[in-house]
mmCIF file of C-alpha atoms and ligand atoms in Angstrom:
data_model
loop_
_atom_site.group_PDB
_atom_site.id
_atom_site.type_symbol
_atom_site.label_atom_id
_atom_site.label_comp_id
_atom_site.label_asym_id
_atom_site.label_seq_id
_atom_site.Cartn_x
_atom_site.Cartn_y
_atom_site.Cartn_z
ATOM 1 C CA ALA V 1 49.677 33.350 -30.140
ATOM 2 C CA LYS V 2 47.308 35.697 -31.827
ATOM 3 C CA GLU V 3 46.275 39.214 -31.112
ATOM 4 C CA THR V 4 43.071 40.863 -32.015
ATOM 5 C CA GLY V 5 43.491 44.039 -34.016
ATOM 6 C CA LYS V 6 41.373 47.155 -33.730
ATOM 7 C CA ASN V 7 39.018 46.108 -36.484
ATOM 8 C CA GLY V 8 38.659 42.564 -35.233
ATOM 9 C CA LEU V 9 41.175 41.060 -37.618
ATOM 10 C CA CYS V 10 43.436 38.422 -36.143
ATOM 11 C CA PHE V 11 47.116 38.975 -36.719
ATOM 12 C CA TYR V 12 49.200 35.861 -36.400
ATOM 13 C CA THR V 13 52.736 36.223 -35.151
ATOM 14 C CA PRO V 14 55.466 34.808 -37.372
ATOM 15 C CA ASP V 15 57.138 33.106 -34.387
ATOM 16 C CA ILE V 16 58.560 29.799 -35.617
ATOM 17 C CA ASN V 17 57.383 27.891 -32.549
ATOM 18 C CA ASP V 18 53.845 28.935 -33.227
ATOM 19 C CA ARG V 19 53.829 28.208 -36.926
ATOM 20 C CA LEU V 20 52.823 24.570 -36.838
ATOM 21 C CA VAL V 21 50.067 25.270 -34.369
ATOM 22 C CA GLN V 22 48.867 28.142 -36.498
ATOM 23 C CA TYR V 23 48.921 26.011 -39.622
ATOM 24 C CA GLN V 24 46.754 23.434 -37.874
ATOM 25 C CA GLU V 25 44.489 26.072 -36.388
ATOM 26 C CA ILE V 26 43.934 27.776 -39.709
ATOM 27 C CA THR V 27 43.347 24.490 -41.518
ATOM 28 C CA ASN V 28 40.741 23.544 -38.903
ATOM 29 C CA LEU V 29 39.194 26.973 -39.154
ATOM 30 C CA LEU V 30 38.915 26.695 -42.942
ATOM 31 C CA ARG V 31 37.398 23.201 -42.781
ATOM 32 C CA ASP V 32 34.941 24.407 -40.224
ATOM 33 C CA ALA V 33 34.096 27.495 -42.302
ATOM 34 C CA LEU V 34 33.531 25.348 -45.404
ATOM 35 C CA ASN V 35 31.184 23.045 -43.536
ATOM 36 C CA ASN V 36 29.362 25.643 -41.447
ATOM 37 C CA ASP V 37 28.728 28.638 -43.648
ATOM 38 C CA GLY V 38 31.717 30.601 -42.340
ATOM 39 C CA LEU V 39 32.854 32.003 -45.682
ATOM 40 C CA GLU V 40 31.705 35.223 -47.277
ATOM 41 C CA LEU V 41 32.544 37.276 -50.349
ATOM 42 C CA VAL V 42 33.002 41.024 -50.104
ATOM 43 C CA PHE V 43 33.200 43.259 -53.157
ATOM 44 C CA GLN V 44 35.395 46.223 -54.074
ATOM 45 C CA PRO V 45 34.501 48.393 -57.078
ATOM 46 C CA GLN V 46 36.951 48.936 -59.933
ATOM 47 C CA ILE V 47 36.568 52.564 -61.003
ATOM 48 C CA SER V 48 36.813 53.937 -64.528
ATOM 49 C CA LEU V 49 39.014 57.034 -64.384
ATOM 50 C CA SER V 50 37.708 58.733 -67.516
ATOM 51 C CA GLU V 51 34.002 58.491 -66.773
ATOM 52 C CA ARG V 52 33.670 58.104 -63.016
ATOM 53 C CA LYS V 53 31.671 54.914 -63.168
ATOM 54 C CA SER V 54 32.163 51.313 -62.160
ATOM 55 C CA ASP V 55 31.365 48.387 -64.438
ATOM 56 C CA SER V 56 33.213 45.744 -62.477
ATOM 57 C CA CYS V 57 34.275 44.744 -58.996
ATOM 58 C CA GLU V 58 36.677 42.328 -57.356
ATOM 59 C CA ALA V 59 35.325 39.613 -55.077
ATOM 60 C CA LEU V 60 37.494 39.032 -52.006
ATOM 61 C CA LEU V 61 37.077 36.123 -49.640
ATOM 62 C CA ARG V 62 36.472 36.469 -45.914
ATOM 63 C CA CYS V 63 36.625 33.669 -43.371
ATOM 64 C CA PHE V 64 35.037 34.008 -39.964
ATOM 65 C CA ASN V 65 35.933 32.092 -36.853
ATOM 66 C CA GLY V 66 33.497 31.211 -34.087
ATOM 67 C CA GLN V 67 33.608 34.695 -32.576
ATOM 68 C CA SER V 68 32.779 36.095 -36.015
ATOM 69 C CA ARG V 69 36.211 37.646 -36.358
ATOM 70 C CA ALA V 70 37.708 37.690 -39.819
ATOM 71 C CA VAL V 71 41.080 36.100 -40.517
ATOM 72 C CA SER V 72 42.953 37.803 -43.349
ATOM 73 C CA PRO V 73 43.048 35.925 -46.667
ATOM 74 C CA ALA V 74 46.695 36.973 -46.905
ATOM 75 C CA ILE V 75 47.138 34.426 -44.077
ATOM 76 C CA PHE V 76 44.603 31.712 -44.844
ATOM 77 C CA ILE V 77 44.960 31.475 -48.648
ATOM 78 C CA PRO V 78 48.629 30.363 -48.485
ATOM 79 C CA VAL V 79 47.648 27.790 -45.849
ATOM 80 C CA ALA V 80 44.778 26.581 -48.019
ATOM 81 C CA GLU V 81 47.152 26.234 -50.962
ATOM 82 C CA LYS V 82 49.575 24.188 -48.901
ATOM 83 C CA SER V 83 46.947 21.915 -47.397
ATOM 84 C CA GLY V 84 45.090 21.367 -50.664
ATOM 85 C CA LEU V 85 41.894 22.904 -49.278
ATOM 86 C CA ILE V 86 42.224 25.622 -51.923
ATOM 87 C CA ASN V 87 40.313 23.495 -54.431
ATOM 88 C CA ARG V 88 37.231 23.260 -52.224
ATOM 89 C CA ILE V 89 37.566 26.916 -51.258
ATOM 90 C CA GLY V 90 38.068 27.935 -54.875
ATOM 91 C CA ASP V 91 34.940 26.030 -55.880
ATOM 92 C CA TRP V 92 33.039 27.748 -53.088
ATOM 93 C CA VAL V 93 34.170 31.149 -54.445
ATOM 94 C CA ILE V 94 33.084 30.289 -58.015
ATOM 95 C CA GLU V 95 29.690 29.155 -56.757
ATOM 96 C CA ALA V 96 29.208 32.171 -54.462
ATOM 97 C CA ALA V 97 30.180 34.703 -57.148
ATOM 98 C CA CYS V 98 27.734 33.168 -59.638
ATOM 99 C CA LYS V 99 24.999 33.013 -57.009
ATOM 100 C CA GLN V 100 25.532 36.718 -56.313
ATOM 101 C CA LEU V 101 25.503 37.628 -60.000
ATOM 102 C CA ASN V 102 22.245 35.743 -60.344
ATOM 103 C CA ALA V 103 20.770 37.616 -57.359
ATOM 104 C CA TRP V 104 21.778 40.924 -58.990
ATOM 105 C CA LYS V 105 19.860 40.077 -62.173
ATOM 106 C CA LYS V 106 17.078 42.580 -62.857
ATOM 107 C CA THR V 107 18.548 45.022 -60.303
ATOM 108 C CA PRO V 108 20.618 48.167 -61.043
ATOM 109 C CA LEU V 109 23.709 45.974 -60.637
ATOM 110 C CA GLU V 110 22.847 43.514 -63.386
ATOM 111 C CA ASN V 111 25.653 44.726 -65.655
ATOM 112 C CA LEU V 112 28.336 44.685 -62.986
ATOM 113 C CA ARG V 113 31.105 42.181 -63.781
ATOM 114 C CA VAL V 114 32.509 40.238 -60.834
ATOM 115 C CA ASP V 115 36.192 39.264 -60.905
ATOM 116 C CA ILE V 116 37.275 36.392 -58.678
ATOM 117 C CA ASN V 117 40.813 35.536 -57.579
ATOM 118 C CA LEU V 118 42.105 32.195 -58.771
ATOM 119 C CA SER V 119 44.973 30.341 -57.191
ATOM 120 C CA GLY V 120 47.563 28.752 -59.450
ATOM 121 C CA ARG V 121 46.699 25.379 -57.945
ATOM 122 C CA GLN V 122 43.174 25.617 -59.292
ATOM 123 C CA LEU V 123 44.562 25.924 -62.820
ATOM 124 C CA THR V 124 46.119 22.460 -62.493
ATOM 125 C CA ASN V 125 42.597 21.040 -62.464
ATOM 126 C CA PRO V 126 41.953 20.088 -66.113
ATOM 127 C CA HIS V 127 38.194 20.512 -65.535
ATOM 128 C CA LEU V 128 38.438 24.028 -64.099
ATOM 129 C CA ALA V 129 37.319 25.894 -67.215
ATOM 130 C CA ASN V 130 34.420 23.513 -67.845
ATOM 131 C CA HIS V 131 33.423 23.696 -64.213
ATOM 132 C CA ILE V 132 33.327 27.516 -64.304
ATOM 133 C CA LEU V 133 31.382 27.556 -67.575
ATOM 134 C CA GLU V 134 28.883 24.992 -66.268
ATOM 135 C CA THR V 135 28.379 26.989 -63.085
ATOM 136 C CA LEU V 136 27.716 30.147 -65.128
ATOM 137 C CA LYS V 137 25.139 28.252 -67.169
ATOM 138 C CA ARG V 138 23.465 26.797 -64.098
ATOM 139 C CA TYR V 139 22.954 30.336 -62.766
ATOM 140 C CA GLU V 140 21.770 31.554 -66.190
ATOM 141 C CA LEU V 141 24.695 33.939 -66.638
ATOM 142 C CA GLU V 142 26.727 35.092 -69.624
ATOM 143 C CA PRO V 143 30.478 34.324 -69.484
ATOM 144 C CA HIS V 144 31.400 38.014 -69.824
ATOM 145 C CA GLN V 145 29.754 38.694 -66.448
ATOM 146 C CA LEU V 146 32.599 36.900 -64.682
ATOM 147 C CA GLY V 147 36.329 37.644 -64.625
ATOM 148 C CA VAL V 148 39.330 35.883 -63.133
ATOM 149 C CA GLU V 149 42.535 37.318 -61.656
ATOM 150 C CA LEU V 150 45.809 35.433 -61.485
ATOM 151 C CA THR V 151 49.272 36.614 -60.506
ATOM 152 C CA GLU V 152 52.110 36.645 -63.013
ATOM 153 C CA ASN V 153 53.902 33.727 -61.397
ATOM 154 C CA GLU V 154 50.770 31.605 -61.424
ATOM 155 C CA VAL V 155 50.287 32.251 -65.123
ATOM 156 C CA PHE V 156 53.866 32.316 -66.356
ATOM 157 C CA GLY V 157 54.832 29.341 -64.225
ATOM 158 C CA SER V 158 52.078 27.278 -65.739
ATOM 159 C CA ASP V 159 52.449 24.523 -68.298
ATOM 160 C CA GLU V 160 50.489 24.071 -71.521
ATOM 161 C CA ASN V 161 47.525 22.369 -69.875
ATOM 162 C CA GLN V 162 47.165 25.204 -67.406
ATOM 163 C CA THR V 163 47.410 27.848 -70.108
ATOM 164 C CA ARG V 164 44.784 25.861 -72.004
ATOM 165 C CA GLN V 165 42.350 26.336 -69.104
ATOM 166 C CA LEU V 166 42.856 30.083 -69.333
ATOM 167 C CA GLU V 167 42.495 30.067 -73.111
ATOM 168 C CA LYS V 168 39.226 28.213 -72.795
ATOM 169 C CA LEU V 169 37.886 30.779 -70.366
ATOM 170 C CA LYS V 170 39.046 33.686 -72.525
ATOM 171 C CA GLU V 171 37.524 32.143 -75.663
ATOM 172 C CA ALA V 172 34.240 31.698 -73.813
ATOM 173 C CA GLY V 173 34.256 35.431 -73.020
ATOM 174 C CA LEU V 174 35.492 35.699 -69.436
ATOM 175 C CA HIS V 175 37.626 38.681 -68.498
ATOM 176 C CA ILE V 176 41.169 37.647 -67.522
ATOM 177 C CA SER V 177 43.541 39.908 -65.604
ATOM 178 C CA ILE V 178 47.056 39.604 -64.304
ATOM 179 C CA ASP V 179 47.037 40.495 -60.611
ATOM 180 C CA ASP V 180 49.843 42.198 -58.627
ATOM 181 C CA PHE V 181 51.468 43.064 -61.951
ATOM 182 C CA GLY V 182 55.141 44.022 -61.707
ATOM 183 C CA THR V 183 55.975 41.937 -58.645
ATOM 184 C CA GLY V 184 56.593 38.599 -60.346
ATOM 185 C CA TYR V 185 58.881 37.409 -63.078
ATOM 186 C CA SER V 186 56.846 38.660 -65.970
ATOM 187 C CA SER V 187 58.199 38.455 -69.428
ATOM 188 C CA LEU V 188 56.646 40.906 -71.802
ATOM 189 C CA VAL V 189 56.982 38.365 -74.600
ATOM 190 C CA TYR V 190 54.771 35.941 -72.694
ATOM 191 C CA LEU V 191 52.346 38.698 -71.881
ATOM 192 C CA ARG V 192 51.701 39.047 -75.585
ATOM 193 C CA LYS V 193 51.124 35.316 -76.035
ATOM 194 C CA LEU V 194 48.877 34.787 -73.056
ATOM 195 C CA PRO V 195 45.096 34.969 -73.067
ATOM 196 C CA VAL V 196 44.884 38.144 -71.001
ATOM 197 C CA CYS V 197 42.549 41.174 -71.121
ATOM 198 C CA GLY V 198 44.028 43.447 -68.493
ATOM 199 C CA ILE V 199 46.751 44.042 -65.926
ATOM 200 C CA LYS V 200 46.409 45.217 -62.340
ATOM 201 C CA ILE V 201 49.551 47.056 -61.296
ATOM 202 C CA ASP V 202 50.556 46.144 -57.751
ATOM 203 C CA ARG V 203 49.958 48.846 -55.175
ATOM 204 C CA SER V 204 53.594 48.866 -54.055
ATOM 205 C CA PHE V 205 54.502 50.822 -57.219
ATOM 206 C CA LEU V 206 51.959 53.529 -56.523
ATOM 207 C CA GLN V 207 53.035 53.751 -52.888
ATOM 208 C CA HIS V 208 56.610 54.467 -53.930
ATOM 209 C CA ALA V 209 55.995 56.422 -57.121
ATOM 210 C CA MET V 210 55.229 59.597 -55.183
ATOM 211 C CA GLN V 211 58.710 59.705 -53.650
ATOM 212 C CA ASN V 212 60.775 57.630 -56.008
ATOM 213 C CA ASN V 213 61.525 58.505 -59.618
ATOM 214 C CA ALA V 214 62.522 54.954 -60.505
ATOM 215 C CA ASP V 215 59.175 53.541 -59.371
ATOM 216 C CA MET V 216 57.410 56.305 -61.245
ATOM 217 C CA ALA V 217 59.327 55.396 -64.398
ATOM 218 C CA ILE V 218 58.547 51.696 -63.974
ATOM 219 C CA MET V 219 54.876 52.438 -63.545
ATOM 220 C CA GLU V 220 54.840 54.608 -66.655
ATOM 221 C CA ALA V 221 56.573 51.851 -68.592
ATOM 222 C CA MET V 222 54.100 49.195 -67.428
ATOM 223 C CA ILE V 223 51.180 51.395 -68.455
ATOM 224 C CA THR V 224 52.718 52.050 -71.868
ATOM 225 C CA VAL V 225 53.421 48.372 -72.501
ATOM 226 C CA GLY V 226 49.973 47.343 -71.289
ATOM 227 C CA HIS V 227 48.310 49.786 -73.632
ATOM 228 C CA SER V 228 50.471 48.902 -76.610
ATOM 229 C CA LEU V 229 49.411 45.276 -76.142
ATOM 230 C CA GLY V 230 45.785 46.371 -76.136
ATOM 231 C CA LEU V 231 45.257 45.587 -72.455
ATOM 232 C CA SER V 232 43.260 47.567 -69.932
ATOM 233 C CA VAL V 233 45.418 48.947 -67.142
ATOM 234 C CA LEU V 234 44.243 49.215 -63.530
ATOM 235 C CA VAL V 235 46.257 50.540 -60.604
ATOM 236 C CA GLU V 236 45.647 48.943 -57.216
ATOM 237 C CA GLY V 237 45.687 50.606 -53.825
ATOM 238 C CA VAL V 238 44.640 54.176 -54.627
ATOM 239 C CA GLU V 239 44.204 55.763 -51.196
ATOM 240 C CA THR V 240 44.587 59.533 -51.713
ATOM 241 C CA ASP V 241 43.340 62.213 -54.106
ATOM 242 C CA GLU V 242 46.955 62.893 -55.020
ATOM 243 C CA GLN V 243 47.429 59.264 -56.089
ATOM 244 C CA ALA V 244 44.173 59.323 -58.050
ATOM 245 C CA GLN V 245 45.377 62.416 -59.901
ATOM 246 C CA LEU V 246 48.709 60.769 -60.636
ATOM 247 C CA VAL V 247 47.231 57.589 -62.102
ATOM 248 C CA THR V 248 44.784 59.671 -64.129
ATOM 249 C CA ASP V 249 47.627 61.803 -65.498
ATOM 250 C CA LEU V 250 49.585 58.643 -66.351
ATOM 251 C CA GLY V 251 46.693 57.476 -68.507
ATOM 252 C CA CYS V 252 45.507 54.478 -66.481
ATOM 253 C CA ASP V 253 42.081 53.191 -67.405
ATOM 254 C CA LEU V 254 40.922 51.981 -64.013
ATOM 255 C CA ALA V 255 41.664 52.388 -60.342
ATOM 256 C CA GLN V 256 40.794 50.464 -57.212
ATOM 257 C CA GLY V 257 41.403 51.372 -53.610
ATOM 258 C CA PHE V 258 40.249 52.669 -50.267
ATOM 259 C CA LEU V 259 39.855 56.215 -51.692
ATOM 260 C CA TYR V 260 36.780 54.996 -53.563
ATOM 261 C CA ALA V 261 35.607 52.142 -51.378
ATOM 262 C CA LYS V 262 36.772 49.369 -49.114
ATOM 263 C CA PRO V 263 35.617 45.852 -49.903
ATOM 264 C CA MET V 264 31.994 45.572 -48.753
ATOM 265 C CA PRO V 265 29.192 43.036 -48.463
ATOM 266 C CA ALA V 266 26.876 42.583 -51.449
ATOM 267 C CA GLN V 267 23.954 44.584 -50.010
ATOM 268 C CA LYS V 268 26.227 47.620 -49.566
ATOM 269 C CA MET V 269 27.288 47.565 -53.216
ATOM 270 C CA GLU V 270 23.856 48.600 -54.400
ATOM 271 C CA GLU V 271 23.873 51.666 -52.114
ATOM 272 C CA PHE V 272 27.438 52.517 -53.044
ATOM 273 C CA LEU V 273 26.914 52.385 -56.777
ATOM 274 C CA ALA V 274 23.592 54.231 -56.588
ATOM 275 C CA SER V 275 25.275 57.199 -54.880
ATOM 276 C CA PHE V 276 28.610 57.029 -56.720
HETATM 277 P P1 C2E Y 301 44.752 40.917 -53.969
HETATM 278 O O1 C2E Y 301 44.074 40.007 -54.937
HETATM 279 O O2 C2E Y 301 45.890 41.699 -54.469
HETATM 280 O O3 C2E Y 301 43.596 41.840 -53.385
HETATM 281 C C1 C2E Y 301 43.767 43.198 -53.061
HETATM 282 C C2 C2E Y 301 43.959 43.366 -51.575
HETATM 283 O O4 C2E Y 301 44.265 44.743 -51.298
HETATM 284 C C3 C2E Y 301 42.697 43.061 -50.761
HETATM 285 O O5 C2E Y 301 43.126 42.528 -49.511
HETATM 286 C C4 C2E Y 301 42.089 44.444 -50.591
HETATM 287 O O6 C2E Y 301 41.224 44.531 -49.466
HETATM 288 C C5 C2E Y 301 43.311 45.276 -50.410
HETATM 289 N N1 C2E Y 301 43.115 46.676 -50.792
HETATM 290 C C6 C2E Y 301 42.231 47.194 -51.665
HETATM 291 N N2 C2E Y 301 42.378 48.531 -51.770
HETATM 292 C C7 C2E Y 301 43.392 48.871 -50.941
HETATM 293 C C8 C2E Y 301 44.022 50.120 -50.610
HETATM 294 O O7 C2E Y 301 43.678 51.193 -51.106
HETATM 295 N N3 C2E Y 301 45.038 50.051 -49.708
HETATM 296 C C9 C2E Y 301 45.449 48.889 -49.129
HETATM 297 N N4 C2E Y 301 46.433 48.931 -48.252
HETATM 298 N N5 C2E Y 301 44.881 47.699 -49.435
HETATM 299 C C10 C2E Y 301 43.870 47.700 -50.332
HETATM 300 P P2 C2E Y 301 42.479 41.230 -48.883
HETATM 301 O O8 C2E Y 301 41.001 41.215 -49.138
HETATM 302 O O9 C2E Y 301 42.965 41.133 -47.495
HETATM 303 O O10 C2E Y 301 43.099 40.046 -49.750
HETATM 304 C C11 C2E Y 301 44.465 39.728 -49.676
HETATM 305 C C12 C2E Y 301 44.857 38.729 -50.729
HETATM 306 O O11 C2E Y 301 44.255 37.453 -50.474
HETATM 307 C C13 C2E Y 301 44.395 39.101 -52.132
HETATM 308 O O12 C2E Y 301 45.259 40.055 -52.694
HETATM 309 C C14 C2E Y 301 44.453 37.749 -52.808
HETATM 310 O O13 C2E Y 301 45.769 37.449 -53.217
HETATM 311 C C15 C2E Y 301 44.049 36.805 -51.705
HETATM 312 N N6 C2E Y 301 42.618 36.464 -51.859
HETATM 313 C C16 C2E Y 301 41.519 37.128 -51.424
HETATM 314 N N7 C2E Y 301 40.390 36.489 -51.782
HETATM 315 C C17 C2E Y 301 40.774 35.399 -52.483
HETATM 316 C C18 C2E Y 301 40.068 34.315 -53.137
HETATM 317 O O14 C2E Y 301 38.822 34.252 -53.179
HETATM 318 N N8 C2E Y 301 40.831 33.351 -53.753
HETATM 319 C C19 C2E Y 301 42.197 33.407 -53.764
HETATM 320 N N9 C2E Y 301 42.869 32.414 -54.379
HETATM 321 N N10 C2E Y 301 42.884 34.402 -53.173
HETATM 322 C C20 C2E Y 301 42.191 35.384 -52.538
HETATM 323 CA CA1 CA Y 302 43.189 40.249 -56.906
HETATM 324 CA CA1 CA Y 303 46.362 42.586 -56.394
HETATM 325 CA CA1 CA Y 304 47.534 38.822 -54.709
#
């Protein structure tokens, strides 16, 4: 059973009886989307807090069903990971991001870096780094124009071969960030050893920091550690002016959230950045 939300998003009920059906439905939907042009990237700017500018954005995947309603990636990505479709979907994302970067060449957006989300499963592909670098070349792009985001568990849970893929990308010049920072089992020792450029602090910390001293302290500590390791620090989910002020006061480098912009299609990015 699914309900259609106000903004056309489908919310799937967690009812156990429906789960198998949903799994099948979503898998079919994803296959169909892959074969029939039903996937799209939307982009959300990452905002520099000291200069009020944006040099990078995050690419987020959208999947449309027949009635052109979007299913949330929070629902379909886990299904894609389970079914193995994530490799095809991940390749589609790499291709689409590079295609977009190429289309932005010689426009005001030509220096905008695009960060894609990688799934841990993609890292198990020993050709991933080469595949990304070849795709960049094919679209006549420099490696620093692309970034990748991975969660702590995906990175810290990885073996040597997987870390090697990340190292290769970092050496080539891609920007690497740890996503949802603070929610996984991060070890600060590993953080120092890993090929990482920045951390993105999960929005749950910001949500609670306003009311909760412990969360505020944790956020401060994460920012301090990030900076002392030479990493850029972004806070996710900034929705209010009050939150923007807080993360600025705490010394964060970057912010991302609905206060600045919701994820938007590529054509909208040009307008947004021109008037920002
Ligand atoms: P994420 O990587 O942590 O992405 C941030 C999510 O927070 C996005 O949800 C974004 O729309 C949302 N968001 C941004 N600003 C705000 C805010 O101020 N408030 C609130 N409440 N939310 C905000 P989205 O697009 O639904 O994506 C959900 C998750 O799906 C992502 O979380 C990511 O884990 C996964 N995902 C999305 N695209 C891809 C992809 O291409 N590949 C992979 N592997 N995963 C993806
Ligand atoms: Ca992300
Ligand atoms: Ca995140
Ligand atoms: Ca995530």
